[in-house]
Short mmCIF file of C-alpha atoms and ligand atoms in Angstrom, two decimals:
data_model
loop_
_atom_site.label_atom_id
_atom_site.label_comp_id
_atom_site.label_asym_id
_atom_site.label_seq_id
_atom_site.Cartn_x
_atom_site.Cartn_y
_atom_site.Cartn_z
CA MET A 1 13.81 -36.15 -46.31
CA GLU A 2 11.15 -33.58 -45.49
CA ALA A 3 10.46 -32.97 -49.17
CA GLU A 4 10.22 -36.71 -49.86
CA MET A 5 7.73 -37.15 -47.00
CA ARG A 6 5.66 -34.21 -48.19
CA GLU A 7 5.52 -35.70 -51.69
CA TRP A 8 4.52 -39.06 -50.26
CA CYS A 9 1.67 -37.43 -48.32
CA VAL A 10 0.43 -35.83 -51.55
CA ALA A 11 0.59 -39.17 -53.42
CA LEU A 12 -1.26 -40.99 -50.64
CA PRO A 13 -4.94 -41.54 -51.57
CA LYS A 14 -6.94 -39.62 -48.97
CA VAL A 15 -10.47 -39.22 -47.66
CA GLU A 16 -11.68 -35.77 -46.56
CA LEU A 17 -14.69 -35.75 -44.26
CA HIS A 18 -14.63 -32.23 -42.78
CA ALA A 19 -14.23 -29.38 -45.26
CA HIS A 20 -16.42 -26.24 -45.31
CA LEU A 21 -16.99 -24.97 -48.83
CA ASN A 22 -16.51 -21.26 -48.06
CA GLY A 23 -13.52 -22.00 -45.84
CA SER A 24 -11.77 -23.93 -48.60
CA VAL A 25 -11.66 -21.17 -51.23
CA ARG A 26 -8.24 -20.25 -52.64
CA ASP A 27 -6.81 -16.88 -51.52
CA SER A 28 -6.30 -15.93 -55.17
CA THR A 29 -10.02 -16.37 -55.88
CA LEU A 30 -11.02 -14.37 -52.79
CA LEU A 31 -8.66 -11.58 -53.84
CA GLU A 32 -10.05 -11.57 -57.37
CA LEU A 33 -13.63 -11.41 -56.08
CA ALA A 34 -12.68 -8.66 -53.61
CA LYS A 35 -11.07 -6.67 -56.43
CA GLN A 36 -14.26 -6.91 -58.49
CA LEU A 37 -16.43 -5.75 -55.58
CA GLY A 38 -13.86 -3.03 -54.80
CA ASP A 39 -14.06 -1.74 -58.38
CA ARG A 40 -17.84 -1.59 -58.03
CA GLY A 41 -17.51 0.39 -54.79
CA VAL A 42 -19.19 -2.30 -52.65
CA ILE A 43 -16.09 -2.76 -50.44
CA VAL A 44 -12.69 -1.10 -49.98
CA PHE A 45 -10.31 -3.55 -51.67
CA GLU A 46 -7.14 -2.52 -49.79
CA ASP A 47 -8.75 -3.13 -46.38
CA VAL A 48 -10.14 -6.49 -47.44
CA LYS A 49 -6.89 -7.60 -49.08
CA ASP A 50 -4.95 -7.24 -45.83
CA VAL A 51 -7.57 -9.23 -43.94
CA ILE A 52 -7.55 -12.07 -46.48
CA MET A 53 -3.74 -12.31 -46.54
CA LYS A 54 -3.19 -12.02 -42.78
CA ASN A 55 -1.79 -15.10 -41.08
CA GLY A 56 -2.97 -16.42 -37.74
CA ARG A 57 -6.68 -16.46 -37.08
CA SER A 58 -8.33 -16.48 -33.66
CA LEU A 59 -11.78 -18.05 -33.38
CA PRO A 60 -13.65 -14.70 -33.30
CA GLU A 61 -11.57 -13.50 -36.29
CA CYS A 62 -12.55 -16.61 -38.25
CA PHE A 63 -16.23 -15.79 -37.97
CA LYS A 64 -15.69 -12.15 -38.95
CA LEU A 65 -13.83 -13.47 -41.97
CA PHE A 66 -16.65 -15.83 -42.89
CA ASP A 67 -19.03 -12.87 -42.93
CA LEU A 68 -16.65 -11.20 -45.36
CA PHE A 69 -16.23 -14.36 -47.48
CA HIS A 70 -20.00 -14.63 -47.72
CA ILE A 71 -20.22 -11.08 -49.07
CA LEU A 72 -17.65 -12.07 -51.71
CA THR A 73 -19.08 -15.46 -52.65
CA THR A 74 -22.84 -15.43 -52.14
CA ASP A 75 -24.27 -15.19 -55.62
CA HIS A 76 -25.17 -18.18 -57.73
CA ASP A 77 -22.35 -17.94 -60.28
CA THR A 78 -19.69 -17.48 -57.63
CA VAL A 79 -21.00 -20.41 -55.58
CA THR A 80 -20.73 -22.53 -58.74
CA ARG A 81 -17.20 -21.29 -59.36
CA ILE A 82 -15.88 -21.91 -55.85
CA THR A 83 -17.43 -25.39 -55.72
CA LYS A 84 -15.72 -26.32 -58.96
CA GLU A 85 -12.37 -24.95 -57.77
CA VAL A 86 -12.52 -26.54 -54.32
CA VAL A 87 -13.26 -30.01 -55.76
CA GLY A 88 -10.46 -29.57 -58.30
CA ASP A 89 -8.01 -28.59 -55.54
CA PHE A 90 -8.82 -31.63 -53.41
CA ALA A 91 -8.64 -33.97 -56.42
CA ALA A 92 -5.25 -32.51 -57.36
CA GLU A 93 -3.80 -33.69 -54.07
CA ASN A 94 -5.23 -37.21 -54.51
CA VAL A 95 -8.28 -36.97 -52.31
CA VAL A 96 -10.40 -39.87 -53.60
CA TYR A 97 -13.48 -39.19 -51.51
CA LEU A 98 -14.64 -35.75 -50.42
CA GLU A 99 -17.56 -34.73 -48.26
CA ILE A 100 -17.98 -30.98 -48.67
CA ARG A 101 -20.23 -29.28 -46.19
CA THR A 102 -21.91 -25.98 -46.82
CA THR A 103 -24.67 -23.85 -45.28
CA PRO A 104 -27.58 -23.38 -47.72
CA LYS A 105 -28.30 -19.65 -47.74
CA ASN A 106 -31.41 -17.56 -48.26
CA ASN A 107 -30.52 -14.18 -49.70
CA GLU A 108 -33.49 -12.24 -50.98
CA ALA A 109 -31.41 -9.42 -52.47
CA LYS A 110 -29.68 -11.98 -54.72
CA GLY A 111 -32.87 -13.91 -55.46
CA MET A 112 -31.33 -16.83 -53.63
CA THR A 113 -33.13 -19.55 -51.71
CA LYS A 114 -31.55 -22.47 -49.87
CA ARG A 115 -32.57 -24.67 -52.80
CA SER A 116 -31.20 -22.35 -55.49
CA TYR A 117 -27.94 -22.04 -53.50
CA MET A 118 -27.63 -25.83 -53.53
CA ASN A 119 -28.44 -25.96 -57.24
CA ALA A 120 -25.51 -23.60 -57.80
CA VAL A 121 -23.31 -26.01 -55.80
CA LEU A 122 -24.49 -28.96 -57.94
CA LYS A 123 -23.74 -26.96 -61.08
CA GLY A 124 -20.20 -26.42 -59.78
CA LEU A 125 -19.73 -30.15 -59.23
CA LYS A 126 -20.81 -30.90 -62.77
CA ALA A 127 -18.44 -28.27 -64.13
CA VAL A 128 -15.26 -29.72 -62.61
CA GLU A 129 -12.63 -30.06 -65.33
CA ASP A 130 -9.63 -32.39 -65.70
CA VAL A 131 -11.06 -34.57 -62.97
CA ASP A 132 -13.94 -37.04 -62.88
CA ALA A 133 -16.09 -35.75 -60.05
CA VAL A 134 -18.50 -38.55 -59.41
CA LEU A 135 -21.69 -37.41 -57.80
CA PHE A 136 -24.39 -39.64 -59.16
CA ASP A 137 -22.99 -42.61 -61.06
CA SER A 138 -21.53 -44.43 -58.13
CA ILE A 139 -21.72 -47.82 -59.81
CA LEU A 140 -18.65 -48.21 -61.97
CA ARG A 141 -16.62 -51.26 -62.74
CA PRO A 142 -13.82 -51.67 -60.18
CA ASP A 143 -11.07 -51.78 -62.81
CA GLU A 144 -12.34 -48.54 -64.30
CA THR A 145 -12.35 -46.90 -60.90
CA LEU A 146 -8.87 -48.12 -60.13
CA SER A 147 -7.33 -47.01 -63.38
CA ARG A 148 -8.62 -43.49 -62.89
CA THR A 149 -7.74 -42.94 -59.24
CA PRO A 150 -4.39 -41.63 -58.05
CA VAL A 151 -3.31 -45.25 -58.11
CA GLY A 152 -3.39 -44.89 -61.86
CA ASP A 153 -0.85 -42.09 -61.57
CA LEU A 154 1.42 -44.17 -59.39
CA ASP A 155 1.18 -47.00 -61.91
CA GLY A 156 2.41 -44.62 -64.55
CA VAL A 157 -1.01 -44.51 -66.22
CA THR A 158 -1.94 -40.93 -66.93
CA LYS A 159 -5.69 -40.83 -66.86
CA LYS A 160 -7.99 -38.32 -65.30
CA LYS A 161 -8.12 -38.39 -61.52
CA LYS A 162 -11.31 -39.58 -59.99
CA ILE A 163 -12.88 -38.17 -56.89
CA TYR A 164 -16.15 -39.18 -55.28
CA VAL A 165 -17.92 -36.10 -53.94
CA ARG A 166 -20.81 -36.03 -51.50
CA LEU A 167 -22.46 -33.10 -49.74
CA LEU A 168 -23.37 -32.34 -46.14
CA LEU A 169 -25.79 -29.50 -45.42
CA SER A 170 -24.70 -27.33 -42.50
CA ILE A 171 -27.00 -25.71 -39.98
CA ASP A 172 -25.46 -22.39 -38.88
CA ARG A 173 -25.75 -21.80 -35.12
CA ARG A 174 -27.21 -18.35 -35.90
CA GLU A 175 -30.25 -19.93 -37.52
CA THR A 176 -33.73 -20.30 -36.02
CA THR A 177 -35.34 -23.66 -35.35
CA SER A 178 -37.49 -23.24 -38.41
CA ALA A 179 -34.54 -22.38 -40.69
CA ALA A 180 -32.65 -25.39 -39.31
CA LEU A 181 -35.66 -27.60 -40.07
CA ASP A 182 -35.74 -26.22 -43.62
CA THR A 183 -32.15 -27.36 -44.07
CA VAL A 184 -32.93 -30.88 -42.83
CA ASN A 185 -35.93 -31.11 -45.16
CA LEU A 186 -33.78 -29.88 -48.03
CA ALA A 187 -31.21 -32.58 -47.24
CA MET A 188 -33.98 -35.17 -47.45
CA GLU A 189 -35.22 -33.71 -50.73
CA MET A 190 -31.69 -33.84 -52.17
CA LYS A 191 -30.86 -37.36 -51.04
CA ASP A 192 -30.62 -38.56 -54.63
CA GLN A 193 -28.47 -35.61 -55.61
CA GLY A 194 -25.44 -36.39 -53.50
CA VAL A 195 -26.50 -35.01 -50.11
CA VAL A 196 -25.57 -37.58 -47.47
CA GLY A 197 -25.77 -35.80 -44.13
CA ILE A 198 -26.29 -32.85 -41.82
CA ASP A 199 -23.68 -30.80 -39.95
CA LEU A 200 -24.07 -28.37 -37.07
CA SER A 201 -21.48 -25.58 -37.25
CA GLY A 202 -21.04 -21.83 -36.89
CA ASN A 203 -19.65 -19.58 -34.19
CA PRO A 204 -19.56 -21.78 -31.06
CA VAL A 205 -20.23 -18.86 -28.71
CA VAL A 206 -23.49 -18.06 -30.51
CA GLY A 207 -26.83 -19.85 -30.13
CA GLU A 208 -28.37 -22.49 -27.91
CA TRP A 209 -28.44 -26.27 -28.33
CA GLU A 210 -32.21 -26.28 -27.71
CA THR A 211 -32.69 -24.19 -30.88
CA TYR A 212 -31.21 -26.83 -33.22
CA LEU A 213 -32.26 -29.92 -31.32
CA PRO A 214 -35.69 -30.26 -33.02
CA ALA A 215 -34.01 -30.15 -36.44
CA LEU A 216 -31.31 -32.62 -35.42
CA GLU A 217 -33.93 -34.96 -33.98
CA HIS A 218 -35.92 -34.65 -37.18
CA ALA A 219 -32.83 -35.62 -39.18
CA LYS A 220 -32.32 -38.59 -36.87
CA GLU A 221 -35.92 -39.71 -37.40
CA LEU A 222 -35.44 -39.44 -41.16
CA GLY A 223 -32.31 -41.57 -40.93
CA ILE A 224 -29.99 -38.80 -42.15
CA PRO A 225 -26.45 -39.14 -40.70
CA ILE A 226 -25.32 -36.23 -38.53
CA THR A 227 -21.96 -34.72 -37.62
CA ILE A 228 -21.63 -32.02 -34.95
CA HIS A 229 -18.92 -29.47 -34.14
CA CYS A 230 -18.27 -30.33 -30.52
CA GLY A 231 -16.22 -28.57 -27.85
CA GLU A 232 -14.53 -25.83 -29.85
CA VAL A 233 -15.09 -23.80 -26.66
CA PRO A 234 -15.60 -25.19 -23.15
CA ASN A 235 -19.40 -25.12 -23.12
CA ARG A 236 -19.98 -27.91 -20.56
CA LYS A 237 -23.74 -28.13 -20.92
CA GLU A 238 -23.62 -28.38 -24.69
CA ILE A 239 -20.75 -30.88 -24.82
CA GLN A 240 -22.75 -33.16 -22.51
CA ALA A 241 -25.87 -32.74 -24.66
CA VAL A 242 -23.96 -33.47 -27.88
CA LEU A 243 -22.39 -36.63 -26.44
CA ASP A 244 -25.81 -37.76 -25.18
CA PHE A 245 -27.31 -37.10 -28.63
CA CYS A 246 -24.83 -39.60 -30.12
CA PRO A 247 -24.35 -38.28 -33.66
CA GLN A 248 -22.65 -40.48 -36.28
CA ARG A 249 -19.49 -38.32 -36.15
CA LEU A 250 -18.02 -35.45 -34.13
CA GLY A 251 -15.75 -32.60 -35.19
CA HIS A 252 -12.89 -31.18 -33.12
CA VAL A 253 -13.64 -32.40 -29.51
CA CYS A 254 -11.11 -29.88 -28.14
CA CYS A 255 -12.34 -28.68 -24.76
CA LEU A 256 -13.59 -31.87 -23.12
CA ASN A 257 -13.04 -32.45 -19.38
CA ASP A 258 -11.95 -35.82 -17.99
CA GLU A 259 -15.44 -37.18 -17.62
CA GLU A 260 -16.51 -36.08 -21.13
CA TRP A 261 -13.29 -37.49 -22.51
CA LYS A 262 -14.08 -40.89 -20.97
CA LYS A 263 -17.60 -40.74 -22.34
CA LEU A 264 -16.32 -39.91 -25.83
CA LYS A 265 -13.84 -42.78 -25.77
CA SER A 266 -16.40 -45.33 -24.65
CA SER A 267 -18.88 -44.06 -27.26
CA MET A 268 -16.46 -44.89 -30.11
CA ILE A 269 -18.02 -42.05 -32.15
CA PRO A 270 -15.54 -41.30 -34.98
CA VAL A 271 -13.79 -37.93 -34.61
CA GLU A 272 -12.84 -35.56 -37.44
CA ILE A 273 -9.41 -34.23 -36.38
CA CYS A 274 -8.46 -30.75 -37.63
CA LEU A 275 -4.93 -30.09 -36.35
CA THR A 276 -4.07 -26.78 -37.98
CA SER A 277 -7.52 -25.35 -37.38
CA ASN A 278 -7.46 -26.25 -33.69
CA VAL A 279 -3.98 -24.84 -33.09
CA MET A 280 -4.76 -21.60 -34.95
CA THR A 281 -8.06 -21.00 -33.18
CA GLY A 282 -6.71 -21.97 -29.75
CA GLY A 283 -8.73 -25.18 -29.34
CA ALA A 284 -5.42 -27.03 -28.86
CA PRO A 285 -2.37 -25.43 -27.16
CA SER A 286 0.12 -26.65 -29.82
CA LEU A 287 0.58 -29.39 -32.40
CA GLU A 288 2.64 -31.42 -29.93
CA LEU A 289 -0.06 -31.20 -27.24
CA HIS A 290 -2.98 -31.78 -29.60
CA HIS A 291 -5.47 -34.40 -28.37
CA PHE A 292 -4.88 -36.40 -31.58
CA ALA A 293 -2.12 -38.33 -29.78
CA ASP A 294 -4.34 -39.44 -26.92
CA LEU A 295 -7.17 -40.57 -29.20
CA TYR A 296 -4.77 -42.26 -31.62
CA ASN A 297 -3.04 -44.18 -28.83
CA ALA A 298 -6.44 -45.21 -27.50
CA LYS A 299 -7.27 -46.56 -31.00
CA HIS A 300 -10.30 -44.27 -31.15
CA PRO A 301 -11.80 -44.03 -34.68
CA LEU A 302 -10.27 -40.93 -36.29
CA SER A 303 -9.94 -39.19 -39.62
CA LEU A 304 -7.61 -36.32 -40.46
CA CYS A 305 -9.37 -33.31 -42.00
CA THR A 306 -8.65 -29.72 -43.05
CA ASP A 307 -11.77 -27.87 -41.78
CA ASP A 308 -10.99 -24.69 -43.79
CA SER A 309 -7.98 -25.26 -46.04
CA GLY A 310 -8.23 -21.74 -47.52
CA LEU A 311 -8.70 -19.90 -44.25
CA PHE A 312 -5.89 -21.80 -42.51
CA SER A 313 -3.57 -22.13 -45.53
CA THR A 314 -3.34 -25.89 -45.26
CA SER A 315 -4.20 -28.99 -47.32
CA LEU A 316 -5.12 -32.55 -46.42
CA SER A 317 -1.65 -33.72 -47.50
CA ASN A 318 -0.15 -31.14 -45.14
CA GLU A 319 -2.30 -32.41 -42.25
CA TYR A 320 -0.93 -35.94 -42.86
CA TYR A 321 2.58 -34.52 -43.02
CA LEU A 322 2.05 -32.69 -39.72
CA VAL A 323 0.92 -35.90 -38.03
CA ALA A 324 3.99 -37.72 -39.35
CA SER A 325 6.43 -35.01 -38.31
CA THR A 326 4.85 -34.20 -34.93
CA PHE A 327 3.89 -37.64 -33.67
CA SER A 328 6.46 -39.75 -35.59
CA LEU A 329 3.91 -41.90 -37.37
CA SER A 330 5.34 -44.21 -40.01
CA LYS A 331 4.15 -44.30 -43.61
CA ALA A 332 2.34 -47.57 -42.90
CA GLU A 333 0.51 -45.90 -40.00
CA LEU A 334 -0.43 -42.88 -42.14
CA PHE A 335 -1.70 -45.24 -44.82
CA ARG A 336 -3.90 -47.05 -42.29
CA LEU A 337 -5.26 -43.70 -41.03
CA ALA A 338 -6.26 -42.68 -44.55
CA GLN A 339 -7.70 -46.11 -45.30
CA GLY A 340 -9.62 -46.23 -42.02
CA ALA A 341 -11.45 -42.98 -42.80
CA VAL A 342 -13.40 -44.75 -45.58
CA GLU A 343 -15.40 -46.54 -42.90
CA PHE A 344 -16.65 -43.28 -41.37
CA ALA A 345 -17.89 -41.77 -44.65
CA PHE A 346 -21.64 -41.17 -44.86
CA VAL A 347 -21.73 -42.63 -48.35
CA ASP A 348 -23.50 -45.84 -49.37
CA ASP A 349 -21.82 -49.22 -49.18
CA GLU A 350 -21.33 -49.52 -52.92
CA VAL A 351 -18.98 -46.52 -53.00
CA LYS A 352 -17.24 -47.69 -49.83
CA LYS A 353 -16.49 -50.98 -51.56
CA PHE A 354 -14.74 -49.13 -54.37
CA LEU A 355 -12.82 -46.95 -51.97
CA ARG A 356 -11.69 -50.00 -50.01
CA ALA A 357 -10.58 -51.53 -53.31
CA VAL A 358 -8.52 -48.43 -54.09
CA PHE A 359 -6.58 -48.73 -50.84
CA GLU A 360 -6.23 -52.51 -51.13
CA HIS A 361 -4.92 -52.13 -54.66
CA VAL A 362 -2.30 -49.65 -53.52
CA ALA A 363 -1.26 -51.87 -50.63
CA ARG A 364 -1.17 -55.07 -52.71
CA LYS A 365 0.85 -53.58 -55.50
CA GLY A 366 3.32 -52.14 -53.00
CA LEU A 367 2.75 -48.72 -54.50
CA MET A 368 3.03 -47.12 -51.08
CA PRO A 369 5.78 -48.36 -48.74
C1 6MZ B 1 -12.96 -22.81 -37.56
N1 6MZ B 1 -13.94 -23.65 -37.04
C2 6MZ B 1 -15.28 -23.64 -37.37
N2 6MZ B 1 -16.17 -23.83 -36.38
C3 6MZ B 1 -17.50 -23.77 -36.62
N3 6MZ B 1 -18.02 -23.51 -37.83
C4 6MZ B 1 -17.17 -23.32 -38.85
C5 6MZ B 1 -15.77 -23.39 -38.67
N4 6MZ B 1 -15.20 -23.18 -39.87
C6 6MZ B 1 -16.21 -22.98 -40.76
N5 6MZ B 1 -17.40 -23.04 -40.13
C7 6MZ B 1 -18.77 -22.83 -40.70
O1 6MZ B 1 -18.69 -22.91 -42.11
C8 6MZ B 1 -19.15 -21.69 -42.73
C9 6MZ B 1 -18.36 -21.42 -43.99
O2 6MZ B 1 -18.68 -22.35 -44.98
P1 6MZ B 1 -20.12 -22.39 -45.75
O3 6MZ B 1 -20.60 -20.97 -45.87
O4 6MZ B 1 -21.03 -23.24 -44.90
O5 6MZ B 1 -19.80 -23.00 -47.07
C10 6MZ B 1 -18.92 -20.65 -41.63
O6 6MZ B 1 -19.73 -19.51 -41.83
C11 6MZ B 1 -19.27 -21.43 -40.37
O7 6MZ B 1 -20.67 -21.46 -40.18
ZN1 ZN B 2 -15.60 -27.19 -39.10
#
């Protein structure tokens, strides 16, 4: 029964709206990169290996780990490699639309600028194998799209899987106002290259809202959609400010008090729910007591997401499975959750139409009970 449900969650076409590139890297790749740097004497492999393989990650540990991941991954070729692998991994579990977010990085020692970092990401998207990763040519005939999505697999047609990929540029809370503005301007510059939005993320105990606000306001003026990590820690002042700012989407919303909770619900701002991430980092006390249930029962717009599938050893299919097993959602309800997420994507209407068609096709043909 459990195995059948897990398989069903993998077969379900899914939409991923909250996945950090460097948090989604396979352990095996991190270990391989660590081995290479160990051999060159840059790090001590044995120490790093234990850290990568350790289970259970508190919030402060996560950010120490990201500093380590960035040492392993921040050169152009490696950024290209991890992008290619991450897209391939999501496509393999029938994610049909993926918004990957990543923090463009300046790294003088590596000759890296925010722009060259993003070029390395684009190169990775173009290099995806065995999967059609659609970044630019969004206009395809519907029948072509349908025959190459996971629906094709369910129909018994073995064609390449198709995944639409778009990018969000993250502002790291450690950055200055000017660096945050650079990221927003870069997002604008890369609008025709698959960049569809801005994210605010990074260690929630670091930095001040006032530092990023000018950049977020600039993005708003430019009409760039924004998603913000909100309430990973109980920072009352900032949670208020974020809710007042009214971004297009919010991530997490863990530590809201009653008043903020009411405000969120009346705002109808779609929430990116990251179950495993929240339980591991202590944002939610347990799966059973996760605030998903309250928002779901209130019919608040929601989408299930992984956050950092590598760091938390999860997958989007597993997040759907966890919702089914913890909150007793039926397959029909899981299907509607996945389908509903299309509406919160930052992508243009043309792609949304195709994604809607994918779900309608699956429903009409009775491919998913
Ligand atoms: C666990 N909850 C979280 N809360 C806040 N920010 C997070 C995060 N998980 C990841 N990031 C943000 O994403 C970066 C890694 O991917 P990129 O280098 O951008 O591809 C982290 O350094 C952090 O800034
Ligand atoms: Zn996140």
